[in-house]
């Protein structure tokens, strides 16, 4: 906060001529402003001594409203191009809406031109890492949850401290759910801004359960019994996948049983009693005929399709895949969070980040865009765009779109017990990016569905994940 | 003619000769420069990366042969070598036998010759992505085309991509299906070049069909067979898309070949040194394979 005030005073002194440009650079550097931000301020101040003050404030804080920046954009900043790489978070309409929002920003901010580019999930890490390696990183991007910490460790991420400070100053930081902003604090710097959350929730077909006179299960035993009863004659009641979505389900079950991939001090800990029980639970459901042996090579899309075709249970995010018929959509409800065999509860969730890259020559402008993007959450998270993501701001969660009984079950019942991929370690350490990207966990779930020996499967996953973490730590 | 005159004429002749010799090289120069830029640079850059540690984002220092030593102790590398050899041998043998059989059959069939030839080439003509995804849809689950057909006769369902053994067979079958048309067309052309009077002479000498095939057809088609097999060997050894699109190296890494393993190490695990070392070793293995096949070819020349 003091930094912000100090910056403001320095800019005022610069505008009033009480500070030379050289003196300003010295003071701004001491206050922790990036070179790009200082350059933007000097360029803006040079163009006008009367109308540029708000624009300078915008550049220096990197977070003033888009319209303020637009109304004061200086000719010197007219050529600023910002590249924004976004992931395909929702259905086909998402891209259209995201591009329209970018156009809206460009229209309102004549000094900044944001170019939108959608990056497919399949080549996500490859695209980002090769771009950064080649010195061609985007200015700003969204990405998977641990991309910020992973790239920050390699020096590729520009801290958003100034933006977060501004959000604290204007009260917007208080609008975030408790602890979420702090989730992206790495070595005392905010390396990403969370804009939503993803979560794994177990859904059920209420129509199929009602027809079979089965009550929605509340424990693992009840789930197993219900799934077994609803399976047979070529039907598998539990939709499952052998791709990364599959290990996410397994990890959700591990967390639900008080386990996880890591110990509380961040060491790989897959071979534990709680994880063994979760892994055995999956194998038991395969043996029961409740999970198809063909799930080994099924993708999440195949899994969603199976739910539409008659599987009674399936995991998804907070909102369902929108490809179901209206009848099925209405019949699909989130279960109350299951209790594990020892009475534990929990599931897997992620923060979804937006970040600015250290290679960006226009970090202040990129931060301005980040602030704008955050303000667009009601539109971006609208159910019609099919992101399945949960809002992270209380004001957005209060929107009627998120007040339905279904999402309220997720908010009240699932979210409070949700943990990051690092569970049981509460921190988001940089190696989690490599953990999620590596093939080890996918192989883990494939081995389990293939009914390979449980002990050797757990040990293989433990050894493989330890190797992945060691490689990531050495980089 | 004076000695100096003879010397002058000899010098002029020498110059003309060397100019004559240099002309082809000058014509080749643009191609040499272009190929060097396209092939030599990435090759040398890859070689340099294999002697370094670090990631795509931040390369580390030079580590000599450390990455090769790591590779030798990296268990997935050896399983990838084994699968690559298995996949390559099975694909080449399967494609060759199927291609040869159909080529000889098509040579004899006169009716619908063009239609049959075009129909059999479809799997080679369609893009890899289309072929692989169609194949996946056909075999992947209990509602697929193949399991539907098996169900009609009371069999199945068989989850073809769900066990290591079946997934291995599936990727090999897909590769053969994609590759045999190339060998079929090549061998059909080669069969057309074998003079019919050689067969007449063989039959007059009392040879039966098998003996004629063994002593006339095969020796005269050997050269084309080796060249075609060499190309299919390189394509199979280098194949990325067949495996990636069908199984992504799964289940349980059972179909991970050297190419997918190198990709995963470099772009998924971000371990550039190890990935580059693996790629260099793959190249060396391919060069050995090509050398063996070319030596065999020389025997027939």
XYZ file of C-alpha atoms in Angstrom:
776
model
C 0.000 0.000 0.000
C 2.824 2.359 0.906
C 4.438 1.523 -2.417
C 1.328 2.593 -4.274
C 1.129 5.870 -2.401
C 4.845 6.418 -2.910
C 4.488 5.754 -6.603
C 1.612 8.198 -6.856
C 3.627 10.893 -5.108
C 6.624 10.259 -7.357
C 4.433 10.619 -10.443
C 2.927 13.838 -9.135
C 6.408 15.223 -8.476
C 7.479 14.186 -11.951
C 4.484 15.885 -13.533
C 5.031 19.040 -11.495
C 8.681 19.151 -12.419
C 9.878 18.637 -8.847
C 11.527 15.398 -9.967
C 13.767 14.879 -12.968
C 13.223 11.838 -15.196
C 16.469 10.346 -13.886
C 15.438 10.938 -10.260
C 12.019 9.451 -10.994
C 13.592 6.271 -12.433
C 15.715 5.906 -9.300
C 12.754 6.345 -6.940
C 10.418 4.118 -8.975
C 13.011 1.346 -9.067
C 13.370 1.592 -5.297
C 9.586 1.271 -5.028
C 9.740 -1.986 -6.984
C 8.238 -0.890 -10.331
C 9.288 -2.920 -13.349
C 11.328 -1.331 -16.113
C 8.399 -1.678 -18.487
C 6.062 0.126 -16.113
C 8.572 2.942 -15.575
C 9.008 3.271 -19.334
C 5.266 3.457 -19.854
C 4.935 6.144 -17.174
C 7.740 8.253 -18.632
C 6.291 7.908 -22.123
C 2.857 8.890 -20.906
C 4.165 11.836 -18.873
C 6.231 13.081 -21.777
C 3.202 13.511 -23.997
C 1.085 15.715 -21.807
C 1.492 17.422 -18.504
C -2.174 17.942 -17.901
C -4.184 15.021 -19.139
C -1.875 12.141 -18.474
C -2.031 11.807 -14.732
C -4.814 9.211 -14.609
C -3.157 7.199 -17.401
C 0.083 7.210 -15.489
C -1.761 6.013 -12.442
C -3.185 3.284 -14.581
C 0.208 2.255 -15.831
C 1.855 2.510 -12.469
C -0.726 0.450 -10.676
C -1.440 -1.664 -13.674
C -4.985 -2.022 -12.503
C -7.033 1.059 -13.019
C -10.237 0.612 -14.906
C -10.067 0.084 -18.618
C -12.162 3.116 -19.345
C -9.861 5.371 -17.347
C -6.900 4.087 -19.310
C -8.800 4.543 -22.536
C -9.787 8.097 -21.911
C -6.245 9.126 -21.150
C -4.187 7.030 -23.501
C -1.290 9.054 -24.792
C -0.092 9.069 -28.376
C 3.230 7.624 -27.202
C 1.421 4.502 -25.968
C -0.747 4.193 -29.091
C 1.250 1.368 -30.593
C 1.198 -0.999 -27.618
C 0.318 -4.523 -28.785
C -0.587 -7.127 -26.202
C -0.798 -10.814 -27.055
C -3.333 -12.723 -24.989
C -3.255 -16.520 -25.069
C -6.404 -18.080 -23.699
C -7.431 -21.695 -23.244
C -10.697 -23.087 -24.650
C -12.390 -23.059 -21.250
C -15.932 -23.615 -22.460
C -18.032 -24.674 -25.411
C -17.856 -23.200 -28.928
C -19.563 -20.007 -27.758
C -16.757 -19.332 -25.283
C -14.269 -18.359 -27.974
C -16.731 -16.032 -29.640
C -17.584 -14.365 -26.347
C -13.919 -14.076 -25.305
C -13.014 -12.439 -28.617
C -15.955 -10.054 -28.310
C -14.752 -9.043 -24.826
C -11.254 -8.453 -26.163
C -12.699 -6.308 -28.964
C -14.641 -4.369 -26.368
C -11.429 -3.731 -24.431
C -9.599 -2.630 -27.567
C -12.428 -0.292 -28.457
C -12.374 1.290 -25.012
C -8.561 1.443 -24.813
C -7.253 3.146 -27.915
C -3.674 2.962 -26.603
C -3.675 -0.811 -26.196
C -4.393 -3.409 -28.817
C -4.952 -6.913 -27.457
C -4.663 -9.811 -29.866
C -6.589 -12.901 -28.812
C -5.291 -16.385 -29.475
C -6.848 -19.641 -28.326
C -4.370 -22.392 -27.386
C -5.600 -25.996 -27.449
C -5.211 -28.107 -24.319
C -3.351 -30.806 -26.222
C -0.395 -28.593 -27.084
C -0.690 -26.271 -24.079
C 2.644 -26.902 -22.369
C 4.505 -27.325 -25.640
C 3.141 -24.030 -26.962
C 3.994 -22.038 -23.847
C 7.392 -23.569 -23.128
C 8.660 -23.301 -26.702
C 7.380 -19.719 -26.963
C 9.120 -18.747 -23.729
C 12.265 -20.634 -24.747
C 12.300 -18.748 -28.048
C 11.730 -15.381 -26.361
C 8.258 -15.154 -27.885
C 6.104 -15.527 -24.778
C 2.657 -13.942 -24.851
C 2.185 -10.810 -22.760
C -0.647 -12.328 -20.790
C -2.349 -15.702 -20.661
C -4.746 -17.926 -18.829
C -3.612 -21.496 -18.259
C -3.830 -24.567 -16.093
C -3.711 -24.025 -12.364
C -0.012 -24.571 -11.745
C 1.394 -22.888 -14.851
C 2.104 -19.700 -12.883
C 4.220 -21.325 -10.160
C 5.897 -23.634 -12.690
C 6.998 -20.797 -14.983
C 7.667 -18.373 -12.119
C 10.324 -20.749 -10.806
C 12.014 -20.486 -14.213
C 11.820 -16.690 -14.132
C 9.220 -16.430 -16.886
C 6.411 -14.776 -14.904
C 6.108 -11.096 -13.985
C 4.723 -10.553 -10.467
C 1.299 -8.946 -10.195
C 2.070 -7.368 -6.828
C 1.124 -3.880 -7.974
C -2.199 -5.039 -9.365
C -3.028 -7.000 -6.208
C -2.085 -3.967 -4.126
C -4.495 -1.890 -6.161
C -7.217 -4.495 -5.710
C -6.594 -4.338 -1.976
C -6.750 -0.564 -2.099
C -10.035 -0.391 -3.963
C -11.646 -3.162 -1.931
C -11.840 -5.684 -4.779
C -9.433 -8.065 -3.040
C -12.003 -8.544 -0.268
C -14.428 -9.810 -2.911
C -12.304 -12.950 -3.438
C -13.069 -16.068 -1.424
C -10.791 -16.303 1.595
C -7.254 -17.468 0.851
C -7.653 -17.666 -2.914
C -5.420 -14.691 -3.759
C -2.767 -16.002 -1.389
C -2.807 -19.329 -3.239
C -0.650 -17.788 -5.944
C 1.918 -16.231 -3.636
C 5.346 -17.559 -4.539
C 8.471 -16.277 -2.798
C 6.540 -13.267 -1.467
C 5.199 -12.295 -4.908
C 1.784 -12.763 -6.457
C 2.621 -14.645 -9.643
C -0.931 -15.107 -10.963
C -4.409 -13.813 -10.364
C -7.109 -16.468 -9.861
C -10.268 -15.702 -11.821
C -12.299 -18.865 -11.197
C -12.148 -22.360 -9.754
C -12.487 -25.852 -11.141
C -13.627 -28.788 -9.042
C -14.428 -32.495 -9.368
C -17.972 -33.405 -8.339
C -19.763 -36.769 -8.466
C -23.080 -36.531 -10.329
C -25.897 -39.041 -10.549
C -28.864 -39.698 -12.837
C -31.821 -39.171 -10.490
C -34.189 -40.679 -13.081
C -32.275 -43.971 -13.203
C -31.930 -44.196 -9.428
C -35.623 -43.413 -8.907
C -36.639 -46.067 -11.447
C -34.548 -48.649 -9.578
C -35.819 -47.343 -6.202
C -32.288 -46.577 -5.028
C -31.553 -43.711 -2.649
C -28.659 -41.401 -3.625
C -25.574 -42.948 -1.986
C -23.761 -41.122 0.790
C -20.861 -43.512 1.445
C -18.438 -45.536 -0.661
C -20.192 -48.773 0.275
C -23.562 -47.406 -0.774
C -22.115 -46.073 -4.031
C -20.537 -49.417 -4.832
C -23.758 -51.311 -4.075
C -25.908 -48.909 -6.104
C -23.539 -48.983 -9.087
C -23.436 -52.777 -9.024
C -27.213 -52.973 -8.955
C -27.518 -50.625 -11.934
C -24.846 -52.400 -14.010
C -25.062 -55.519 -16.150
C -26.317 -56.579 -19.585
C -23.702 -54.406 -21.279
C -24.296 -51.413 -19.000
C -21.670 -49.907 -16.717
C -23.182 -47.620 -14.076
C -20.016 -45.681 -13.263
C -18.681 -43.667 -16.200
C -14.901 -43.492 -16.048
C -11.911 -42.417 -18.148
C -8.310 -43.530 -18.630
C -7.026 -40.088 -19.607
C -5.974 -37.289 -17.210
C -9.609 -36.902 -16.152
C -9.365 -40.482 -14.851
C -6.491 -39.786 -12.463
C -8.286 -36.641 -11.325
C -11.218 -38.856 -10.265
C -8.834 -41.212 -8.494
C -7.154 -38.302 -6.700
C -10.586 -36.927 -5.718
C -11.341 -40.336 -4.161
C -7.957 -40.383 -2.408
C -8.642 -36.935 -0.954
C -12.157 -38.076 -0.072
C -10.483 -40.772 2.001
C -8.017 -38.445 3.708
C -5.154 -39.279 1.330
C -3.391 -37.561 -1.572
C -0.308 -37.660 -3.754
C 1.895 -35.849 -1.258
C 2.489 -35.839 2.478
C 1.868 -32.705 4.513
C 5.511 -31.680 3.981
C 5.322 -32.016 0.203
C 6.989 -35.428 -0.244
C 5.562 -37.899 -2.754
C 3.426 -40.295 -0.700
C 1.297 -42.539 -2.890
C 1.919 -45.812 -1.056
C -0.272 -45.138 1.975
C -3.172 -47.034 3.521
C -5.716 -44.354 2.585
C -4.584 -44.227 -1.051
C -4.494 -48.015 -1.195
C -8.161 -48.086 -0.125
C -9.109 -45.546 -2.795
C -7.222 -47.434 -5.505
C -8.775 -50.730 -4.401
C -12.219 -49.106 -4.492
C -11.716 -48.327 -8.195
C -10.512 -51.868 -8.902
C -13.443 -53.329 -6.954
C -15.859 -51.363 -9.119
C -14.151 -52.723 -12.247
C -14.423 -56.253 -10.826
C -18.091 -55.629 -9.963
C -18.746 -54.733 -13.589
C -19.649 -51.165 -12.601
C -16.693 -49.603 -14.467
C -16.055 -50.741 -18.036
C -12.664 -52.384 -18.663
C -12.706 -50.323 -21.861
C -12.410 -47.175 -19.734
C -8.633 -47.665 -19.892
C -8.459 -45.802 -23.185
C -11.611 -43.746 -22.875
C -11.336 -39.988 -22.771
C -13.349 -37.579 -20.685
C -15.520 -36.933 -23.745
C -16.263 -40.672 -23.984
C -17.090 -40.589 -20.287
C -19.522 -37.694 -20.645
C -21.084 -39.510 -23.587
C -21.527 -42.606 -21.416
C -23.447 -40.553 -18.837
C -25.787 -39.421 -21.605
C -26.154 -43.022 -22.769
C -27.255 -44.421 -19.430
C -24.409 -44.538 -16.904
C -25.976 -43.638 -13.561
C -22.894 -42.001 -12.024
C -20.106 -39.853 -13.392
C -17.664 -37.158 -12.383
C -17.665 -33.724 -13.929
C -16.875 -30.157 -12.987
C -19.256 -27.877 -11.134
C -21.520 -27.554 -14.144
C -22.262 -30.340 -16.538
C -21.155 -30.900 -20.051
C -23.841 -29.163 -22.084
C -24.278 -31.843 -24.723
C -26.995 -33.739 -22.867
C -30.652 -33.563 -23.738
C -32.709 -31.198 -21.528
C -34.340 -34.232 -19.839
C -30.983 -35.720 -18.884
C -29.654 -32.349 -17.800
C -32.616 -32.007 -15.472
C -32.160 -35.514 -14.099
C -28.443 -35.055 -13.403
C -27.792 -33.875 -9.863
C -24.666 -33.592 -7.724
C -24.482 -36.143 -4.935
C -23.936 -34.871 -1.460
C -20.252 -35.296 -0.809
C -19.538 -38.949 -0.071
C -18.047 -40.083 3.195
C -14.978 -42.300 2.894
C -14.654 -45.520 4.906
C -13.118 -43.566 7.804
C -15.629 -40.728 7.631
C -13.314 -38.336 5.729
C -14.621 -35.972 3.090
C -12.916 -34.023 0.345
C -12.401 -33.607 -3.364
C -9.974 -32.112 -5.844
C -10.112 -28.513 -6.997
C -7.963 -25.931 -8.736
C -7.682 -22.182 -8.950
C -7.770 -20.984 -12.548
C -5.170 -18.269 -13.164
C -4.381 -15.394 -15.475
C -0.761 -14.240 -15.552
C 1.662 -11.766 -17.122
C 5.010 -12.864 -18.568
C 8.372 -11.369 -17.725
C 9.295 -11.239 -21.434
C 6.431 -8.806 -22.025
C 7.635 -5.330 -22.922
C 4.289 -3.929 -21.810
C 3.675 -5.417 -18.394
C 1.720 -2.447 -17.101
C -0.667 -2.567 -20.053
C -0.923 -6.338 -19.701
C -1.860 -5.862 -16.051
C -4.497 -3.332 -17.118
C -5.984 -6.010 -19.333
C -5.859 -8.551 -16.480
C -7.861 -6.156 -14.319
C -10.367 -5.731 -17.133
C -10.634 -9.527 -17.623
C -11.413 -9.978 -13.944
C -14.288 -7.522 -14.263
C -15.797 -9.610 -17.089
C -16.369 -12.737 -14.970
C -20.190 -12.595 -14.994
C -20.061 -12.879 -18.799
C -17.180 -15.372 -18.993
C -18.588 -17.741 -16.369
C -22.177 -17.546 -17.645
C -23.542 -21.111 -17.840
C -24.329 -20.763 -21.551
C -20.570 -20.692 -22.281
C -20.176 -24.098 -20.630
C -16.956 -23.495 -18.733
C -18.137 -25.500 -15.732
C -15.974 -23.186 -13.637
C -17.011 -21.673 -10.333
C -16.688 -17.961 -9.601
C -13.985 -16.970 -7.170
C -15.455 -13.558 -6.409
C -18.322 -13.395 -3.920
C -20.116 -10.749 -5.973
C -20.111 -13.013 -9.055
C -21.207 -16.025 -6.997
C -24.191 -13.952 -5.846
C -25.304 -13.617 -9.469
C -28.642 -15.405 -10.153
C -26.770 -17.658 -12.613
C -25.026 -19.290 -9.653
C -27.915 -19.370 -7.189
C -29.609 -22.543 -8.455
C -29.946 -25.496 -6.080
C -27.438 -27.565 -8.055
C -24.590 -25.094 -7.820
C -25.475 -24.255 -4.258
C -24.918 -27.941 -3.407
C -21.473 -27.687 -4.983
C -20.697 -24.432 -3.164
C -21.937 -25.520 0.228
C -21.171 -29.218 0.144
C -18.154 -29.844 -2.064
C -16.100 -26.666 -2.150
C -15.393 -26.322 1.601
C -13.664 -29.715 1.595
C -11.796 -29.293 -1.679
C -8.000 -29.506 -1.872
C -5.342 -28.771 -4.490
C -3.418 -31.474 -6.360
C -0.733 -31.067 -3.690
C -2.999 -32.532 -0.981
C -2.133 -33.123 1.866
C 0.343 -30.256 1.438
C -1.721 -27.050 1.306
C 0.790 -25.098 -0.817
C 0.907 -24.882 -4.600
C 4.547 -25.688 -5.248
C 6.060 -25.231 -8.764
C 6.577 -28.943 -9.436
C 2.805 -29.503 -9.537
C 2.792 -28.311 -13.163
C 5.114 -31.166 -14.133
C 3.145 -33.590 -11.941
C -0.092 -32.832 -13.783
C 1.528 -32.796 -17.213
C 3.484 -36.037 -16.893
C 2.109 -39.354 -18.024
C 2.760 -41.095 -14.711
C -0.650 -40.457 -13.195
C -2.476 -41.415 -16.391
C -0.534 -44.685 -16.411
C -1.460 -45.085 -12.733
C -5.202 -45.004 -13.407
C -4.827 -47.157 -16.530
C -2.967 -49.789 -14.492
C -5.712 -49.772 -11.887
C -8.534 -50.140 -14.414
C -6.538 -52.941 -16.072
C -6.596 -54.669 -12.645
C -2.832 -54.874 -12.389
C -1.439 -55.905 -9.023
C -2.403 -53.181 -6.558
C 0.837 -53.014 -4.569
C 3.136 -52.899 -7.587
C 0.860 -50.335 -9.250
C 1.037 -48.056 -6.210
C 4.806 -48.491 -5.985
C 5.258 -47.834 -9.720
C 3.244 -44.607 -9.419
C 5.234 -43.581 -6.337
C 8.561 -44.173 -8.115
C 7.423 -42.510 -11.342
C 6.065 -39.434 -9.596
C 9.200 -39.133 -7.450
C 11.244 -39.129 -10.663
C 9.029 -36.444 -12.226
C 9.301 -34.255 -9.137
C 13.086 -34.750 -8.987
C 13.466 -33.719 -12.646
C 11.237 -30.676 -12.113
C 13.160 -29.694 -8.990
C 16.459 -29.901 -10.860
C 15.334 -27.411 -13.515
C 55.115 -25.743 -81.028
C 57.264 -24.331 -78.240
C 57.328 -25.755 -74.777
C 55.716 -22.617 -73.411
C 52.951 -22.858 -76.001
C 52.230 -26.451 -75.036
C 52.243 -25.526 -71.360
C 49.840 -22.661 -72.007
C 47.485 -24.904 -73.908
C 47.673 -27.513 -71.115
C 46.877 -24.883 -68.499
C 43.920 -23.651 -70.487
C 42.692 -27.212 -70.920
C 43.100 -27.817 -67.195
C 41.130 -24.683 -66.376
C 38.388 -25.667 -68.753
C 38.298 -29.130 -67.221
C 38.094 -27.859 -63.650
C 35.434 -25.327 -64.708
C 33.571 -28.193 -66.304
C 33.889 -30.201 -63.089
C 32.743 -27.269 -60.945
C 29.618 -26.583 -62.991
C 27.514 -29.376 -61.479
C 28.608 -28.303 -58.015
C 27.489 -24.757 -58.736
C 24.119 -26.035 -59.880
C 23.884 -28.112 -56.696
C 24.922 -25.243 -54.427
C 21.420 -23.782 -53.831
C 20.121 -27.232 -52.923
C 23.096 -27.884 -50.658
C 22.563 -24.578 -48.864
C 18.821 -25.195 -48.528
C 19.213 -28.763 -47.294
C 21.896 -27.680 -44.849
C 19.561 -25.070 -43.444
C 16.646 -27.478 -43.228
C 18.457 -30.638 -42.101
C 21.918 -29.854 -40.809
C 20.946 -27.021 -38.489
C 18.237 -28.921 -36.539
C 20.448 -32.015 -36.503
C 23.380 -30.126 -35.009
C 21.121 -28.168 -32.659
C 19.567 -31.432 -31.443
C 23.006 -32.933 -30.975
C 24.088 -29.875 -28.969
C 20.947 -30.109 -26.784
C 21.758 -33.727 -25.951
C 24.971 -32.543 -24.259
C 23.124 -29.994 -22.122
C 20.827 -30.233 -19.141
C 17.870 -28.012 -18.296
C 14.461 -27.302 -19.737
C 12.994 -25.778 -22.863
C 12.675 -22.512 -21.019
C 16.038 -22.430 -19.337
C 18.843 -24.524 -20.759
C 21.482 -25.564 -18.271
C 25.213 -25.987 -18.785
C 27.150 -28.529 -20.790
C 27.170 -31.931 -19.151
C 29.107 -33.989 -21.703
C 27.711 -37.502 -22.032
C 25.748 -37.369 -18.771
C 22.371 -37.396 -20.507
C 23.364 -40.502 -22.488
C 24.404 -42.189 -19.242
C 21.033 -41.229 -17.724
C 19.313 -42.610 -20.785
C 21.072 -45.950 -20.396
C 19.646 -46.207 -16.876
C 16.191 -44.953 -17.849
C 13.909 -48.001 -17.887
C 11.200 -46.486 -20.168
C 13.886 -45.983 -22.844
C 14.588 -49.718 -23.058
C 10.904 -50.628 -23.190
C 10.484 -47.991 -25.937
C 13.411 -49.554 -27.874
C 11.813 -52.999 -27.560
C 8.389 -51.751 -28.661
C 9.863 -49.740 -31.550
C 11.656 -52.809 -32.906
C 8.568 -54.988 -32.439
C 6.342 -52.402 -34.119
C 8.789 -51.820 -36.983
C 9.419 -55.484 -37.773
C 5.729 -56.430 -37.532
C 4.632 -53.440 -39.623
C 7.217 -54.024 -42.366
C 6.614 -57.777 -42.578
C 2.821 -57.384 -42.422
C 2.707 -54.550 -44.962
C 5.089 -56.341 -47.305
C 3.262 -59.673 -47.259
C -0.135 -58.039 -47.678
C 1.166 -55.655 -50.346
C 2.915 -58.427 -52.263
C -0.074 -60.766 -52.101
C -2.487 -58.137 -53.326
C -0.048 -56.927 -56.021
C 0.237 -60.441 -57.471
C -3.530 -60.888 -57.238
C -4.253 -57.546 -58.902
C -1.782 -58.411 -61.691
C -3.845 -61.447 -62.563
C -7.291 -59.878 -62.158
C -8.354 -58.042 -65.295
C -11.929 -57.156 -64.392
C -12.432 -54.072 -62.183
C -8.646 -53.677 -61.988
C -8.702 -49.898 -61.652
C -11.610 -49.881 -59.232
C -9.985 -52.454 -56.961
C -6.635 -50.688 -57.038
C -8.212 -47.337 -56.170
C -10.335 -48.902 -53.417
C -7.359 -50.609 -51.820
C -5.403 -47.366 -51.784
C -7.960 -45.429 -49.746
C -6.303 -46.134 -46.398
C -3.035 -44.717 -47.764
C -4.635 -41.658 -49.321
C -6.737 -40.441 -46.398
C -4.980 -38.163 -43.880
C -3.418 -39.911 -40.868
C -5.727 -38.166 -38.420
C -8.840 -39.331 -40.272
C -7.535 -42.895 -40.591
C -6.492 -43.143 -36.938
C -9.664 -41.614 -35.531
C -11.871 -43.794 -37.763
C -9.941 -46.855 -36.612
C -10.270 -45.773 -32.988
C -14.020 -45.311 -33.292
C -14.272 -48.756 -34.842
C -12.426 -50.597 -32.068
C -12.426 -48.504 -28.925
C -15.502 -49.536 -26.958
C -18.407 -51.933 -26.761
C -20.494 -49.760 -29.103
C -17.822 -49.591 -31.828
C -18.190 -51.047 -35.314
C -16.023 -54.097 -34.623
C -17.723 -54.981 -31.349
C -21.076 -54.413 -33.031
C -20.108 -56.992 -35.665
C -18.773 -59.388 -33.038
C -22.013 -58.966 -31.116
C -24.018 -60.112 -34.167
C -22.296 -63.488 -33.980
C -22.529 -63.662 -30.202
C -18.949 -62.671 -29.439
C -17.345 -59.878 -27.465
C -17.214 -57.157 -26.515
C -13.432 -57.030 -26.879
C -11.735 -53.873 -25.613
C -9.019 -53.694 -28.241
C -7.126 -50.750 -26.758
C -7.460 -51.724 -23.125
C -4.734 -54.278 -22.571
C -1.060 -53.909 -23.530
C -1.156 -56.956 -25.827
C -4.327 -55.976 -27.683
C -3.270 -52.333 -27.930
C 0.072 -53.428 -29.425
C -1.710 -55.567 -31.990
C -4.132 -52.713 -32.730
C -1.435 -50.123 -33.474
C 0.399 -52.627 -35.684
C -2.798 -53.477 -37.574
C -3.495 -49.772 -38.101
C 0.047 -49.229 -39.360
C -0.200 -52.153 -41.771
C -3.576 -50.926 -42.990
C -2.066 -47.487 -43.620
C 1.125 -48.733 -45.292
C 0.381 -51.814 -47.391
C -1.077 -49.830 -50.357
C 2.314 -48.185 -50.948
C 4.046 -51.561 -51.222
C 1.152 -52.980 -53.233
C 1.448 -50.261 -55.891
C 5.242 -50.450 -55.971
C 5.313 -54.228 -56.248
C 2.537 -54.230 -58.843
C 4.709 -51.967 -60.997
C 7.722 -54.223 -60.376
C 5.726 -57.319 -61.334
C 4.796 -55.644 -64.606
C 8.492 -55.364 -65.479
C 9.122 -59.121 -65.208
C 9.055 -60.515 -68.811
C 6.424 -63.210 -69.325
C 8.805 -65.334 -71.458
C 10.874 -66.030 -68.324
C 7.842 -67.746 -66.824
C 7.233 -69.647 -70.074
C 10.842 -70.838 -69.982
C 10.507 -71.839 -66.329
C 7.331 -73.808 -66.985
C 8.970 -75.497 -69.985
C 11.758 -76.539 -67.594
C 9.140 -78.164 -65.376
C 8.798 -75.485 -62.702
C 5.515 -75.293 -60.813
C 3.872 -72.022 -59.686
C 5.753 -71.924 -56.365
C 9.109 -72.572 -58.059
C 8.400 -69.874 -60.658
C 7.529 -67.441 -57.879
C 10.654 -68.345 -55.926
C 13.149 -68.407 -58.779
C 11.709 -65.838 -61.198
C 9.328 -63.429 -59.485
C 11.179 -62.847 -56.203
C 14.726 -62.406 -57.569
C 13.519 -59.931 -60.205
C 11.428 -58.013 -57.681
C 14.061 -58.139 -54.939
C 15.548 -54.730 -55.626
C 12.205 -52.940 -55.539
C 11.191 -55.028 -52.516
C 14.276 -53.924 -50.575
C 13.886 -50.262 -51.492
C 10.181 -50.331 -50.574
C 10.872 -52.175 -47.315
C 13.643 -49.746 -46.456
C 11.234 -46.841 -46.796
C 8.532 -48.574 -44.743
C 11.149 -49.440 -42.111
C 12.110 -45.789 -41.756
C 8.448 -44.675 -41.698
C 7.563 -47.274 -39.061
C 10.599 -46.566 -36.911
C 9.837 -42.853 -37.076
C 6.095 -43.167 -36.676
C 4.577 -40.770 -34.218
C 1.027 -40.105 -35.359
C -0.244 -43.696 -35.556
C 0.624 -44.316 -31.928
C -0.134 -40.875 -30.593
C -3.541 -40.677 -32.220
C -4.587 -44.199 -31.289
C -3.162 -44.873 -27.816
C -0.891 -41.979 -26.813
C 1.614 -44.638 -25.809
C -0.842 -46.373 -23.442
C -2.228 -48.346 -21.852
C 0.365 -48.334 -19.103
C 3.047 -47.098 -21.560
C 2.828 -50.401 -23.471
C 2.840 -48.731 -26.907
C 5.361 -45.999 -26.189
C 7.909 -45.966 -29.026
C 11.120 -43.944 -29.278
C 9.396 -41.019 -30.983
C 6.533 -40.666 -28.482
C 8.943 -41.194 -25.589
C 11.270 -38.497 -26.923
C 8.305 -36.138 -27.361
C 7.024 -36.866 -23.849
C 10.432 -36.325 -22.279
C 11.010 -33.059 -24.112
C 7.599 -31.443 -24.235
C 5.712 -33.036 -21.347
C 8.419 -33.644 -18.767
C 10.411 -30.652 -20.053
C 13.643 -32.670 -19.804
C 15.305 -31.434 -22.971
C 18.705 -33.077 -22.555
C 17.278 -36.559 -22.041
C 14.721 -36.103 -24.857
C 17.407 -34.906 -27.268
C 19.762 -37.749 -26.293
C 16.977 -40.219 -27.011
C 16.329 -38.613 -30.404
C 20.043 -38.831 -31.300
C 20.169 -42.505 -30.318
C 17.042 -43.129 -32.440
C 18.740 -41.506 -35.406
C 21.837 -43.672 -34.915
C 19.681 -46.812 -34.739
C 17.889 -45.826 -37.940
C 21.158 -45.210 -39.731
C 22.346 -48.673 -38.745
C 19.095 -50.188 -40.028
C 19.347 -48.258 -43.292
C 22.981 -49.301 -43.713
C 22.092 -52.978 -43.280
C 19.279 -52.719 -45.843
C 21.425 -50.814 -48.340
C 24.193 -53.413 -48.009
C 21.608 -56.076 -48.770
C 20.478 -54.068 -51.788
C 24.047 -53.945 -53.131
C 24.134 -57.718 -53.216
C 21.349 -57.636 -55.817
C 23.010 -55.048 -58.043
